[in-house]
PDB file of C-alpha atoms in Angstrom:
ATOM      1  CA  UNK A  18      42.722  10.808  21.837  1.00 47.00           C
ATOM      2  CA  UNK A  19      38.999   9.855  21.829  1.00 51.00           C
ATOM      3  CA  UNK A  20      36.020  12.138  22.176  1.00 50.00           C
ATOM      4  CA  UNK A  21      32.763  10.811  23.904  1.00 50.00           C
ATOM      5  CA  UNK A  22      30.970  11.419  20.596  1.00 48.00           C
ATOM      6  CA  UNK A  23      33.313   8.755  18.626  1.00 50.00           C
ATOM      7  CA  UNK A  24      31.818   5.885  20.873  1.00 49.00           C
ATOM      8  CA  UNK A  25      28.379   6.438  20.503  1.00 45.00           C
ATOM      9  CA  UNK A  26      27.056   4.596  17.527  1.00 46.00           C
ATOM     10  CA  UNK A  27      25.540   7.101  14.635  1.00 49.00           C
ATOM     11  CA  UNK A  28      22.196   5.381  15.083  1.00 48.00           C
ATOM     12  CA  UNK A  29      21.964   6.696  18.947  1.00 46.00           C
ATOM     13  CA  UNK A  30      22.984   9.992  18.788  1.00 51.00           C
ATOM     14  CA  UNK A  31      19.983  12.856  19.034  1.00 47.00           C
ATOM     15  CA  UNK A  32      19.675  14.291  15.731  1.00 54.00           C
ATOM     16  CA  UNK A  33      19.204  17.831  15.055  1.00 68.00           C
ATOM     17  CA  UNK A  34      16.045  18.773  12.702  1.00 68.00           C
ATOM     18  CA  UNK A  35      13.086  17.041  11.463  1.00 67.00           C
ATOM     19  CA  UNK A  36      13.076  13.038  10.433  1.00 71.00           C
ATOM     20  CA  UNK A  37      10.718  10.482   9.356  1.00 72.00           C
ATOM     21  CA  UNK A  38       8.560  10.636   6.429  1.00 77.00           C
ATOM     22  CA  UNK A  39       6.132  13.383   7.058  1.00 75.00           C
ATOM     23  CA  UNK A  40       6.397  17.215   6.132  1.00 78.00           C
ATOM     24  CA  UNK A  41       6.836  18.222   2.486  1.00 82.00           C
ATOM     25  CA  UNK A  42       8.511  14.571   1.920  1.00 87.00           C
ATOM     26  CA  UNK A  43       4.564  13.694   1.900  1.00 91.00           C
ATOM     27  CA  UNK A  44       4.390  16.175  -1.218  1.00 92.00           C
ATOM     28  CA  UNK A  45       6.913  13.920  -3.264  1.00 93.00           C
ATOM     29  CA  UNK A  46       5.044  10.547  -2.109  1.00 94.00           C
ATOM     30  CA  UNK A  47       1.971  12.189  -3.373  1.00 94.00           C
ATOM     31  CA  UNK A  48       3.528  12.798  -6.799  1.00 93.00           C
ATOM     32  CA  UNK A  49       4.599   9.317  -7.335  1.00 95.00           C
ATOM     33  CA  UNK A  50       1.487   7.445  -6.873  1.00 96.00           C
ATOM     34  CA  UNK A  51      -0.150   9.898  -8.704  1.00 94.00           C
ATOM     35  CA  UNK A  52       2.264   9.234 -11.556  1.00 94.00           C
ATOM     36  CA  UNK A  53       1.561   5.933 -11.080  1.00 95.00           C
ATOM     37  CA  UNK A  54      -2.246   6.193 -11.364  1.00 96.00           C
ATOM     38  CA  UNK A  55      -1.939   8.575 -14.462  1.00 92.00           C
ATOM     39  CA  UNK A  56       0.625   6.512 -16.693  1.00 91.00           C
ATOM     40  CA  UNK A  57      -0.829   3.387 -15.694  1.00 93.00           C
ATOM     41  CA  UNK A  58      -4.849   5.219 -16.411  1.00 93.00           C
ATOM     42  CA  UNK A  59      -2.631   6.506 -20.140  1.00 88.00           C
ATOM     43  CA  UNK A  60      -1.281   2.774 -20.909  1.00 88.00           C
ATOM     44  CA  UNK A  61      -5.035   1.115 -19.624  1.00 90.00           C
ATOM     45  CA  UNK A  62      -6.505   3.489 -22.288  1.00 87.00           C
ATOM     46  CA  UNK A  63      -3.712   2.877 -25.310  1.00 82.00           C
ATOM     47  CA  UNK A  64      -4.310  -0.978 -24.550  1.00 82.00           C
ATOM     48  CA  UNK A  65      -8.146  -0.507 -24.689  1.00 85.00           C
ATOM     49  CA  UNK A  66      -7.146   0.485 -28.546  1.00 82.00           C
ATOM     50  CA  UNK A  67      -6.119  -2.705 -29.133  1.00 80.00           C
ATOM     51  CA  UNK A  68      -7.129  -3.401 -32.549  1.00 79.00           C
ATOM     52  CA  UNK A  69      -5.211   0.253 -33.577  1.00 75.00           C
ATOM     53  CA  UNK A  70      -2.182  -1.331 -31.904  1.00 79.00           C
ATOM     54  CA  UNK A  71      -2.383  -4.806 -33.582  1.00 79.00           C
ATOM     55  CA  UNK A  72      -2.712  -2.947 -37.241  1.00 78.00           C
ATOM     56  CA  UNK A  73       0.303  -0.464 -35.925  1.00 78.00           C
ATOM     57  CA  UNK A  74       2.186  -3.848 -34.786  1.00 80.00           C
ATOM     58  CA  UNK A  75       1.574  -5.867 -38.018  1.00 80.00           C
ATOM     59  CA  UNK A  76       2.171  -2.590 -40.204  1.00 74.00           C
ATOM     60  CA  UNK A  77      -0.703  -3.101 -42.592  1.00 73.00           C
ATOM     61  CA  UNK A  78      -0.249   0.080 -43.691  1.00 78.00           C
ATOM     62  CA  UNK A  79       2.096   2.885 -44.352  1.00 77.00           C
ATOM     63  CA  UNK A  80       1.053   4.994 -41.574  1.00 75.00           C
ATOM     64  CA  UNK A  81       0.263   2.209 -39.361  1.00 73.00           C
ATOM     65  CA  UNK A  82       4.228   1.288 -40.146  1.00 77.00           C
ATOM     66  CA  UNK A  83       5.314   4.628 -39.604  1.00 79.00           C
ATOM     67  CA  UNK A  84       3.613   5.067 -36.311  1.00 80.00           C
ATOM     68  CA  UNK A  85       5.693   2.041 -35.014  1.00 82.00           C
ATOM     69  CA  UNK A  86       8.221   3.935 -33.073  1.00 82.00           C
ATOM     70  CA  UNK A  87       6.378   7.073 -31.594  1.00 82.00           C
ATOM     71  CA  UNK A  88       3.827   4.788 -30.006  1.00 82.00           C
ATOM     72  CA  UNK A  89       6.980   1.843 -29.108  1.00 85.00           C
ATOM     73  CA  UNK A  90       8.333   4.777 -27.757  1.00 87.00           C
ATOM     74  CA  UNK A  91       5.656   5.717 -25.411  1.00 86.00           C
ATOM     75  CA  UNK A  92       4.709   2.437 -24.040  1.00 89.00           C
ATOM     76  CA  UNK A  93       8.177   1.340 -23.145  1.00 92.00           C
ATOM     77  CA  UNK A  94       8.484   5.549 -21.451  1.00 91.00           C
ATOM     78  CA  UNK A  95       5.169   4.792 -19.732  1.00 92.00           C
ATOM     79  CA  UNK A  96       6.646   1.231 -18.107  1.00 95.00           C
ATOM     80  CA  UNK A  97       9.661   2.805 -17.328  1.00 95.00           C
ATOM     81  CA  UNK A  98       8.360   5.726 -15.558  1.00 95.00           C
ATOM     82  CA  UNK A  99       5.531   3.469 -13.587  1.00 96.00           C
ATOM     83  CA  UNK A 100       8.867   0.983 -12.734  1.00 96.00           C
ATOM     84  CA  UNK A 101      11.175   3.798 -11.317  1.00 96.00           C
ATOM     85  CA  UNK A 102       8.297   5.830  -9.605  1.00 96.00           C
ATOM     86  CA  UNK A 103       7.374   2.373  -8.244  1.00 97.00           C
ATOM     87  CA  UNK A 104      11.040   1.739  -7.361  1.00 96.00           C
ATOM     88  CA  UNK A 105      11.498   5.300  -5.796  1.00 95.00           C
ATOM     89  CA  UNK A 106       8.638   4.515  -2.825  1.00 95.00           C
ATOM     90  CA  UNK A 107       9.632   1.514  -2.046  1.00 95.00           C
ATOM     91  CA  UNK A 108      12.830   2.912  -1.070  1.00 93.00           C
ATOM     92  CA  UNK A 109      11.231   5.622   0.098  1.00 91.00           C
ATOM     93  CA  UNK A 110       9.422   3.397   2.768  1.00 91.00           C
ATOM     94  CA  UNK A 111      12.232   1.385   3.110  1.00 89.00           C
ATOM     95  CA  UNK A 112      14.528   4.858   4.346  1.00 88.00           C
ATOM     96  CA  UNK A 113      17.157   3.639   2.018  1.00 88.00           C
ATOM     97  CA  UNK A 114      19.535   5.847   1.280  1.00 89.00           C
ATOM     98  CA  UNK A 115      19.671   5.862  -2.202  1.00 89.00           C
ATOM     99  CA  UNK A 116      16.695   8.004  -2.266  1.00 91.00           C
ATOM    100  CA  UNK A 117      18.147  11.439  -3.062  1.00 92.00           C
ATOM    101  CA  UNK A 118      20.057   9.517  -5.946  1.00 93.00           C
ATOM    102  CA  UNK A 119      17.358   7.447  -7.086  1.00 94.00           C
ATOM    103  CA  UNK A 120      15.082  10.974  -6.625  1.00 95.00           C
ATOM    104  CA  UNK A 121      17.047  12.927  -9.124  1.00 95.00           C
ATOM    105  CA  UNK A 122      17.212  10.201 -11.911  1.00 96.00           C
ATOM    106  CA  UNK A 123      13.253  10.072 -11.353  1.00 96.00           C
ATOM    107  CA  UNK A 124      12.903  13.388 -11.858  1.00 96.00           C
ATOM    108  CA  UNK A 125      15.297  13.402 -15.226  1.00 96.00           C
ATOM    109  CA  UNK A 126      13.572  10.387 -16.457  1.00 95.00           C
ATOM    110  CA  UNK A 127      10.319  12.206 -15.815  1.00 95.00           C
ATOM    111  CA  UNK A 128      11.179  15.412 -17.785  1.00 96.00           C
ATOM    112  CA  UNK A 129      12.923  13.004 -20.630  1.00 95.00           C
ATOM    113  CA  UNK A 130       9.875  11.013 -21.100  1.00 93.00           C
ATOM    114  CA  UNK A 131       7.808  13.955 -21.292  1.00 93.00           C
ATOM    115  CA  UNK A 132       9.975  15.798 -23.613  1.00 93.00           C
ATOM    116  CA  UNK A 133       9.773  12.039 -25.612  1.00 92.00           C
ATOM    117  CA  UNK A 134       6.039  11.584 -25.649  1.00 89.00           C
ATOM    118  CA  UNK A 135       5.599  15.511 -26.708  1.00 91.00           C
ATOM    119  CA  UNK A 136       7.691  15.050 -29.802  1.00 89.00           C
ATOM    120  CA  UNK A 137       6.009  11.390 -30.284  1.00 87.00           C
ATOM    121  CA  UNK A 138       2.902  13.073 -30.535  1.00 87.00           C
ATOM    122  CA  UNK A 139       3.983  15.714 -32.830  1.00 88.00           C
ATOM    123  CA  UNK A 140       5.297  12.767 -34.786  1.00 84.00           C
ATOM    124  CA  UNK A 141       1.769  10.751 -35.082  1.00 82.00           C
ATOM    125  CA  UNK A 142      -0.239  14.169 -35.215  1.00 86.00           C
ATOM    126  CA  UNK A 143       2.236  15.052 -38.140  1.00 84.00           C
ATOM    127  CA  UNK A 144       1.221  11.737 -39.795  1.00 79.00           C
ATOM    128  CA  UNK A 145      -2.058  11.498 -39.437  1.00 80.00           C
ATOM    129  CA  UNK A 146      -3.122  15.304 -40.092  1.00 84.00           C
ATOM    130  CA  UNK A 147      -4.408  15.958 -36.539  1.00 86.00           C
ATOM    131  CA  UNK A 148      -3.984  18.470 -33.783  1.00 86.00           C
ATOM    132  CA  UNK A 149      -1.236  17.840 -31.050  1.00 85.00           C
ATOM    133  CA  UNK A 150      -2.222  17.214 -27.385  1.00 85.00           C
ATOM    134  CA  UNK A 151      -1.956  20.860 -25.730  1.00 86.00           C
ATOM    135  CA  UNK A 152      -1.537  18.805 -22.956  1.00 89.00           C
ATOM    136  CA  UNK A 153       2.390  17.703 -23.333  1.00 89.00           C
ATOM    137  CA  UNK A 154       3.510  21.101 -23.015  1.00 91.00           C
ATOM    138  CA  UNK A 155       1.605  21.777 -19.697  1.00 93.00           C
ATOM    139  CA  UNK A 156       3.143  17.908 -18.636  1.00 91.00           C
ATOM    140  CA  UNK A 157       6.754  19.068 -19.948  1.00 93.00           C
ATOM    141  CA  UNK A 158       6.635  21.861 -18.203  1.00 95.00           C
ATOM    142  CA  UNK A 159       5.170  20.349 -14.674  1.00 94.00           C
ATOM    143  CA  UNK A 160       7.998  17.247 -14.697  1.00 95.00           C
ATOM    144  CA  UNK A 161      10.193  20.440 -15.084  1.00 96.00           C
ATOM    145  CA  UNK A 162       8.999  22.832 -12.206  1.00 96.00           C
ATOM    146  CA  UNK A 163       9.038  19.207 -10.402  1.00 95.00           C
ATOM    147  CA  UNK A 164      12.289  18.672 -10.859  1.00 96.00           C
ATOM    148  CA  UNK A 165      13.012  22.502 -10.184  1.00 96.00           C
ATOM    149  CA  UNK A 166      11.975  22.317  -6.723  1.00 94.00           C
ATOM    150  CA  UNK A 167      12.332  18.657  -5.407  1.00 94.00           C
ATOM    151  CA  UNK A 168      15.900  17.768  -6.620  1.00 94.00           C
ATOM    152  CA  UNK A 169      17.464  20.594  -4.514  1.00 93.00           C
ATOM    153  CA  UNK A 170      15.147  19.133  -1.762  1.00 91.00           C
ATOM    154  CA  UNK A 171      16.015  16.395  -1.914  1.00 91.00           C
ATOM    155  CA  UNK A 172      20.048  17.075  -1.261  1.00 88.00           C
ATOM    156  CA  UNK A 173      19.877  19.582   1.065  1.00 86.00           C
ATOM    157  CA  UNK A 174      16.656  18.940   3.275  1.00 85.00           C
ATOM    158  CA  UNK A 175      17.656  18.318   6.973  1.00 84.00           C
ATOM    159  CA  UNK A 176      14.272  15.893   6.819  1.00 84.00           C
ATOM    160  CA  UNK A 177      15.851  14.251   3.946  1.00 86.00           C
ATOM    161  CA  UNK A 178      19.639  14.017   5.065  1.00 85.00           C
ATOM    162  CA  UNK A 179      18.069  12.772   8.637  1.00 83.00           C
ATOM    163  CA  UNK A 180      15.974  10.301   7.433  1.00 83.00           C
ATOM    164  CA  UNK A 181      18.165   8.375   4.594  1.00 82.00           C
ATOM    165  CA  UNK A 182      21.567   9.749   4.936  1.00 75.00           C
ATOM    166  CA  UNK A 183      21.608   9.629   8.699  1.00 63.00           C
ATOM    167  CA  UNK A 184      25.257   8.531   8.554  1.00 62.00           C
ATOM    168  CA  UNK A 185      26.647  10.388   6.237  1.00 58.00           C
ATOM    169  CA  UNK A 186      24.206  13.708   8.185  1.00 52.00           C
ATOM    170  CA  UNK A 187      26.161  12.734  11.690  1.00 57.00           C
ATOM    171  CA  UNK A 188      29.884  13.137   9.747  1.00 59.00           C
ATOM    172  CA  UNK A 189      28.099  16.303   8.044  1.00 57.00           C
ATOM    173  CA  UNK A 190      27.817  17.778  11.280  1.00 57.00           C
ATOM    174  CA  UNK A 191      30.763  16.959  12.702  1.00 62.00           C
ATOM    175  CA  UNK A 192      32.438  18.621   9.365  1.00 59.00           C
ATOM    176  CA  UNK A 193      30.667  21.664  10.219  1.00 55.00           C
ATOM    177  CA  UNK A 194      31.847  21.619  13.534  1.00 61.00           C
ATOM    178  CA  UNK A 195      35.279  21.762  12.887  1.00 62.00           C
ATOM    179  CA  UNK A 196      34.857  24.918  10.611  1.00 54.00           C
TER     180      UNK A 196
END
């Protein structure tokens, strides 16, 4: 036996809660341009140190040799990050729903690569008998409130499970229904 609701296609039926991109998804979109700007403005300004990075490249030295993987390190972090946040809104735009997915390995990327450029740092302040950047801690420590609060968000948001899962929300309800 059929019920009326097993006709209807999932895109149709009324959906219960918030959808769309608007609400504290806006928060998240925020974050991800603005990582963007910031690791793009961080690579822009390592780049504009080019003749430090062509003596690090050609190792004309044995610091300049030694600094080879904590700044190899960074660059290729900084890419990554600026490719997956970039990744992350287009999907976002796109509603696909890969996003909580694609969300969470953001967020783990983000604290990893933070957690890597802090210890990079250490590294080249260790070699070259300077002070660390205060600043990685506070970063390590925002990717991981960040990741504290959004990843939850972004698997058990109504806004969220409307907007990209709206499939898999419709056989969520139904589940709940029948318990």
């Amino acid at each position: 036996m059929t019920d009326a609701s097993d006709t209807v296609p999932a895109t149709t039926q009324v959906q219960d809660g918030p959808r769309g991109i608007g609400g504290w998804l806006i928060l998240p979109i925020i974050g991800l341009v603005g990582t963007i700007a910031m690791t793009g403005f961080n690579l822009y300004s390592a780049l504009a140190q080019w003749d430090g990075i062509k003596a690090i490249i050609a190792g004309s030295n044995e610091m300049a040799s030694s600094l080879r993987l904590p700044v190899g390190v960074s660059f290729i972090g900084g890419i990554a990050l600026i490719g997956m946040a970039a990744l992350c809104l287009y999907r976002l735009f796109t509603r696909a729903p890969s996003v909580p997915r694609l969300m969470t390995i953001f967020y783990i990327a983000l604290i990893t690569v933070s957690f890597t450029e802090m210890l990079a740092d250490y590294r080249v302040s260790a070699l070259t008998n300077s002070d660390p950047d205060p600043n990685n801690v506070k970063d390590l420590v925002r990717a991981c409130v960040a990741a504290a609060i959004w990843i939850p968000y972004f698997h058990r948001s109504r806004r969220v499970a409307n907007t990209f899962r709206s499939r898999e929300a419709a056989v969520d309800r139904r589940i709940g229904e029948i318990f």
